[in-house]
Short mmCIF file of C-alpha atoms in Angstrom, two decimals:
data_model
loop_
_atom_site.label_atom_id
_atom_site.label_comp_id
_atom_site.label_asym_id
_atom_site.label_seq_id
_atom_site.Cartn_x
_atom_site.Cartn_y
_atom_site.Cartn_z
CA UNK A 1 -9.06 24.62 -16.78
CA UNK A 2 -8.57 20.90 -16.14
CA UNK A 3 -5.85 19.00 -18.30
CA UNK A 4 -6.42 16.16 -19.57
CA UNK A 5 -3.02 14.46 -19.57
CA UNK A 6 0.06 14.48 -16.85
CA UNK A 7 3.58 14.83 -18.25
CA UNK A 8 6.39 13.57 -17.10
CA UNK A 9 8.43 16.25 -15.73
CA UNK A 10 6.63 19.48 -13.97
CA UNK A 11 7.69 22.79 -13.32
CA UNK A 12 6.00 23.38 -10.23
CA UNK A 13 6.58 26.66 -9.34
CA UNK A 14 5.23 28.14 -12.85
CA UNK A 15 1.89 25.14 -12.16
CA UNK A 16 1.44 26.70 -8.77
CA UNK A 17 1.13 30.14 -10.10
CA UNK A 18 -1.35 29.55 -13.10
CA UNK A 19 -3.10 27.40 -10.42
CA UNK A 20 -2.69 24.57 -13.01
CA UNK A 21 -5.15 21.54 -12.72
CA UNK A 22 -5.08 18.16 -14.21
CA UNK A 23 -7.44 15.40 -14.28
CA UNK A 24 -6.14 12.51 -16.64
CA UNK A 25 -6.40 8.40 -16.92
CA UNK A 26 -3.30 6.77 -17.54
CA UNK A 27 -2.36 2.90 -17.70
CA UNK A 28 -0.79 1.51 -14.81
CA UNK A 29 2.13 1.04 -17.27
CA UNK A 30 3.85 4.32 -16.97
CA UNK A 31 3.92 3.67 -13.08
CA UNK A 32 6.69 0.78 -13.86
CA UNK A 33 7.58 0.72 -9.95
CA UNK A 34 3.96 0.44 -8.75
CA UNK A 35 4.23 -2.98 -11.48
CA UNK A 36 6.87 -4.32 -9.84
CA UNK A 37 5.16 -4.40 -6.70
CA UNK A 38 2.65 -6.89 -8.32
CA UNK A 39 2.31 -10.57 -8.40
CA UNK A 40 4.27 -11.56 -11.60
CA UNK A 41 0.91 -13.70 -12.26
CA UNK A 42 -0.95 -10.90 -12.66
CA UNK A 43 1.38 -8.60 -13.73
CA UNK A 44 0.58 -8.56 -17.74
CA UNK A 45 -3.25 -7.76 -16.30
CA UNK A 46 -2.41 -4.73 -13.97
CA UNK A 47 -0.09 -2.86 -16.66
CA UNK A 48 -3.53 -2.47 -18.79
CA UNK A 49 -5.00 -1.02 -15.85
CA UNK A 50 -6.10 2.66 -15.77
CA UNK A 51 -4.47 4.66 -13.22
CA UNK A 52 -6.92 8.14 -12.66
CA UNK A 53 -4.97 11.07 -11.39
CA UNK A 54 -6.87 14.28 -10.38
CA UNK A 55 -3.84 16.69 -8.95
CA UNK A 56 -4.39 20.66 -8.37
CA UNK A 57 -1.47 22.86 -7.79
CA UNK A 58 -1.60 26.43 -5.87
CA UNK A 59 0.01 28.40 -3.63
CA UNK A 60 -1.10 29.01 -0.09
CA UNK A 61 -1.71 32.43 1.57
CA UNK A 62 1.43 31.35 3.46
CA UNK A 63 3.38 31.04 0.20
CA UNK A 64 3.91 27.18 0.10
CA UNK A 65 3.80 25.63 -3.33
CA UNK A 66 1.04 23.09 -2.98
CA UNK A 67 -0.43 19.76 -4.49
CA UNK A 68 -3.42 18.14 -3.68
CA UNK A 69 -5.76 15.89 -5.35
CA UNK A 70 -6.19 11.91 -5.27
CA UNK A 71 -4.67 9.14 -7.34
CA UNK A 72 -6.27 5.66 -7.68
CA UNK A 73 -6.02 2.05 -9.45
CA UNK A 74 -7.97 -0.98 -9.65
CA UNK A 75 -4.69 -3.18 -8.98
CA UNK A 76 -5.18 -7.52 -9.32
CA UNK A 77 -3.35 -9.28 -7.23
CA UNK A 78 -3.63 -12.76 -5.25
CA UNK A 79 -5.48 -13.23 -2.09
CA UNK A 80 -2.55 -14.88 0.42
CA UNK A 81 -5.37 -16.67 2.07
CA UNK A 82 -7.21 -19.01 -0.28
CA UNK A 83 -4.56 -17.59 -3.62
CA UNK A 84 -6.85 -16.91 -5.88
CA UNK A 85 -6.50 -13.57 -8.09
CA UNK A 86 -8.63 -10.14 -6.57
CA UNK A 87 -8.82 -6.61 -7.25
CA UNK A 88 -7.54 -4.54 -4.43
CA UNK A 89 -8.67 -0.45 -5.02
CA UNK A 90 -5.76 1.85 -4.21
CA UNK A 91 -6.29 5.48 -3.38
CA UNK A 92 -4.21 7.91 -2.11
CA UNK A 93 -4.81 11.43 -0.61
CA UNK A 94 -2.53 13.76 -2.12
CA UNK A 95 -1.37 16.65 0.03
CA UNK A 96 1.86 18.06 -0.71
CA UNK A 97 3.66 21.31 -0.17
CA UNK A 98 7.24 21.53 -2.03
CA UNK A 99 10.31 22.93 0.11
CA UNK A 100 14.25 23.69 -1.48
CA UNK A 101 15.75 22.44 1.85
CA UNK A 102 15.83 19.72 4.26
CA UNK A 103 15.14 22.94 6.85
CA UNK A 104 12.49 24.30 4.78
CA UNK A 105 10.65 20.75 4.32
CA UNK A 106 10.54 21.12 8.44
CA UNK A 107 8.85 24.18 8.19
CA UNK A 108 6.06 22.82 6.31
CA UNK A 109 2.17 23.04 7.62
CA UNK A 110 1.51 19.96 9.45
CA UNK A 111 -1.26 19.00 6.83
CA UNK A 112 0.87 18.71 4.28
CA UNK A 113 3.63 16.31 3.39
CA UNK A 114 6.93 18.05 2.56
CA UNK A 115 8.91 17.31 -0.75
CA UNK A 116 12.23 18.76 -1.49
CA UNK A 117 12.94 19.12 -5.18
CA UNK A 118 14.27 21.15 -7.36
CA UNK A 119 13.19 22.94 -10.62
CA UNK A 120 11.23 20.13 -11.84
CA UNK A 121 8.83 17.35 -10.58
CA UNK A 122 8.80 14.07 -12.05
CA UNK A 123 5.42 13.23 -11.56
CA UNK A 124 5.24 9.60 -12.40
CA UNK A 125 8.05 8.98 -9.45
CA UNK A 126 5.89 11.28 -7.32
CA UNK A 127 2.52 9.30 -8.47
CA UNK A 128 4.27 5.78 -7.74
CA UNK A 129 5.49 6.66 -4.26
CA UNK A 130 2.02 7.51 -3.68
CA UNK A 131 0.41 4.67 -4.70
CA UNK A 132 3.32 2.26 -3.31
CA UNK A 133 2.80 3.91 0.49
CA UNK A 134 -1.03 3.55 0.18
CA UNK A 135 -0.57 -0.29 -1.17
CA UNK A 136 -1.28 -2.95 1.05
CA UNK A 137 1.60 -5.22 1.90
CA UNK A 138 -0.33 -8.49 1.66
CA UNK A 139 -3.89 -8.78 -0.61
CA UNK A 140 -6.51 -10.58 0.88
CA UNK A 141 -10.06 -10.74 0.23
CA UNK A 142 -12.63 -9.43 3.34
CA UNK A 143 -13.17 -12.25 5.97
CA UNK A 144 -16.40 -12.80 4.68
CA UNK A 145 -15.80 -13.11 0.72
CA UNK A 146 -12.68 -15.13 1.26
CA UNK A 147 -13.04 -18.85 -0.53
CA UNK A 148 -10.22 -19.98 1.00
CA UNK A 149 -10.25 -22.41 3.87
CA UNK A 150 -10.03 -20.24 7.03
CA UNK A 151 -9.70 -21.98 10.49
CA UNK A 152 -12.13 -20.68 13.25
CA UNK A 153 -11.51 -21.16 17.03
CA UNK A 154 -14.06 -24.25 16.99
CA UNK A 155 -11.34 -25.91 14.50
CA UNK A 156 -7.94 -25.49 16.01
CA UNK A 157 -9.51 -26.41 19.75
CA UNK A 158 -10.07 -30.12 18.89
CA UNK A 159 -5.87 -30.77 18.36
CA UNK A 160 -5.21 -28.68 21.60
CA UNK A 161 -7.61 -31.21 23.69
CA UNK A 162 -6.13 -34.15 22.36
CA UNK A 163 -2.61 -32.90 22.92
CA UNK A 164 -3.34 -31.92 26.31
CA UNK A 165 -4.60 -35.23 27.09
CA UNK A 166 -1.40 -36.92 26.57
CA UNK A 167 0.96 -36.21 29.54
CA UNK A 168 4.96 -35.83 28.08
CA UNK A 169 5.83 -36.92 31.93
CA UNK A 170 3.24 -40.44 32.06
CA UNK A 171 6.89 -42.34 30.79
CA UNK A 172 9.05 -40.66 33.54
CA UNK A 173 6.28 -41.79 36.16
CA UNK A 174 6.64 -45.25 34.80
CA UNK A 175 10.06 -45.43 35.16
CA UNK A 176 10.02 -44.22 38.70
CA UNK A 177 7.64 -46.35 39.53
CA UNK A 178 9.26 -49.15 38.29
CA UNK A 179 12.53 -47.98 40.64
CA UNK A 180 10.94 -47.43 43.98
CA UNK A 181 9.75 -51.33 43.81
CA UNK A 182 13.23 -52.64 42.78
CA UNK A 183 14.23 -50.62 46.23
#
């Protein structure tokens, strides 16, 4: 059975073992990390936002304590090319198996992530550093949708010509010039 809401704090081993399952839509809000990684223009926006979370806990045939599922938000922010506000969809692929020890966490299947915890999950820190590492550094519309002014090749070859036809040496010839007749 799928649950419609997320709390806050998890016990994963006892969600692993009912093979618990949640599929929920939460505002962008409770993600207060993932907020501060806006644009402070578009900040009040975003918090309204709905953040969907689809997460499915189970335990391997190797005994690993697993999470997997897929977390998403429509996020505004402001293209650094022509500045003008833009949604920018972030998803993240969640695949997680859960280790007690920094030498456990090594031993974890390489398709998995490790986390170390301990009793409990917090699941919005776990949701936020998902959607923070899948987050885009700097927004920007595609090349093609952009309004902002974008210089081609054609554009910034016109100031190299004229700069190359002005020799930084023509003065220096002059002046030698002007020596070897005094001689």
């Amino acid at each position: 059975m799928i649950k419609p809401s997320v709390p806050d704090q998890l016990d994963v081993r006892r969600a692993c073992r009912a093979e618990e399952s949640y599929g929920a839509v939460m505002v962008l809000q409770r993600l207060p990390r993932v907020l501060e990684a806006i644009e402070e223009s578009v900040r009040a926006v975003a918090a309204e936002r709905e953040v969907r979370v689809e997460l499915a806990f189970s335990r391997d045939a190797s005994g690993w304590h697993r999470m997997t599922g897929e977390v998403s938000v429509r996020v505004p922010r402001v293209c650094q090319r022509c500045l003008k506000p833009m949604d920018d969809v972030v998803t993240s692929q969640v695949s997680v198996a859960f280790a007690s020890s920094e030498e456990e966490a090594r031993q974890v299947p390489r398709d998995c992530e490790p986390m170390i915890l301990g009793a409990q999950l917090d699941t919005v820190a776990a949701l936020e550093e998902e959607l923070l590492l899948a987050m885009p550094l700097h927004a920007s519309h595609a090349d093609t949708s952009c309004a902002g002014e974008i210089p081609g090749p054609e554009a910034s070859a016109e100031p190299e010509a004229a700069v190359a036809k002005e020799n930084p040496f023509a003065v220096l010839g002059k002046l030698l010039g002007k020596n070897e007749s005094k001689s």
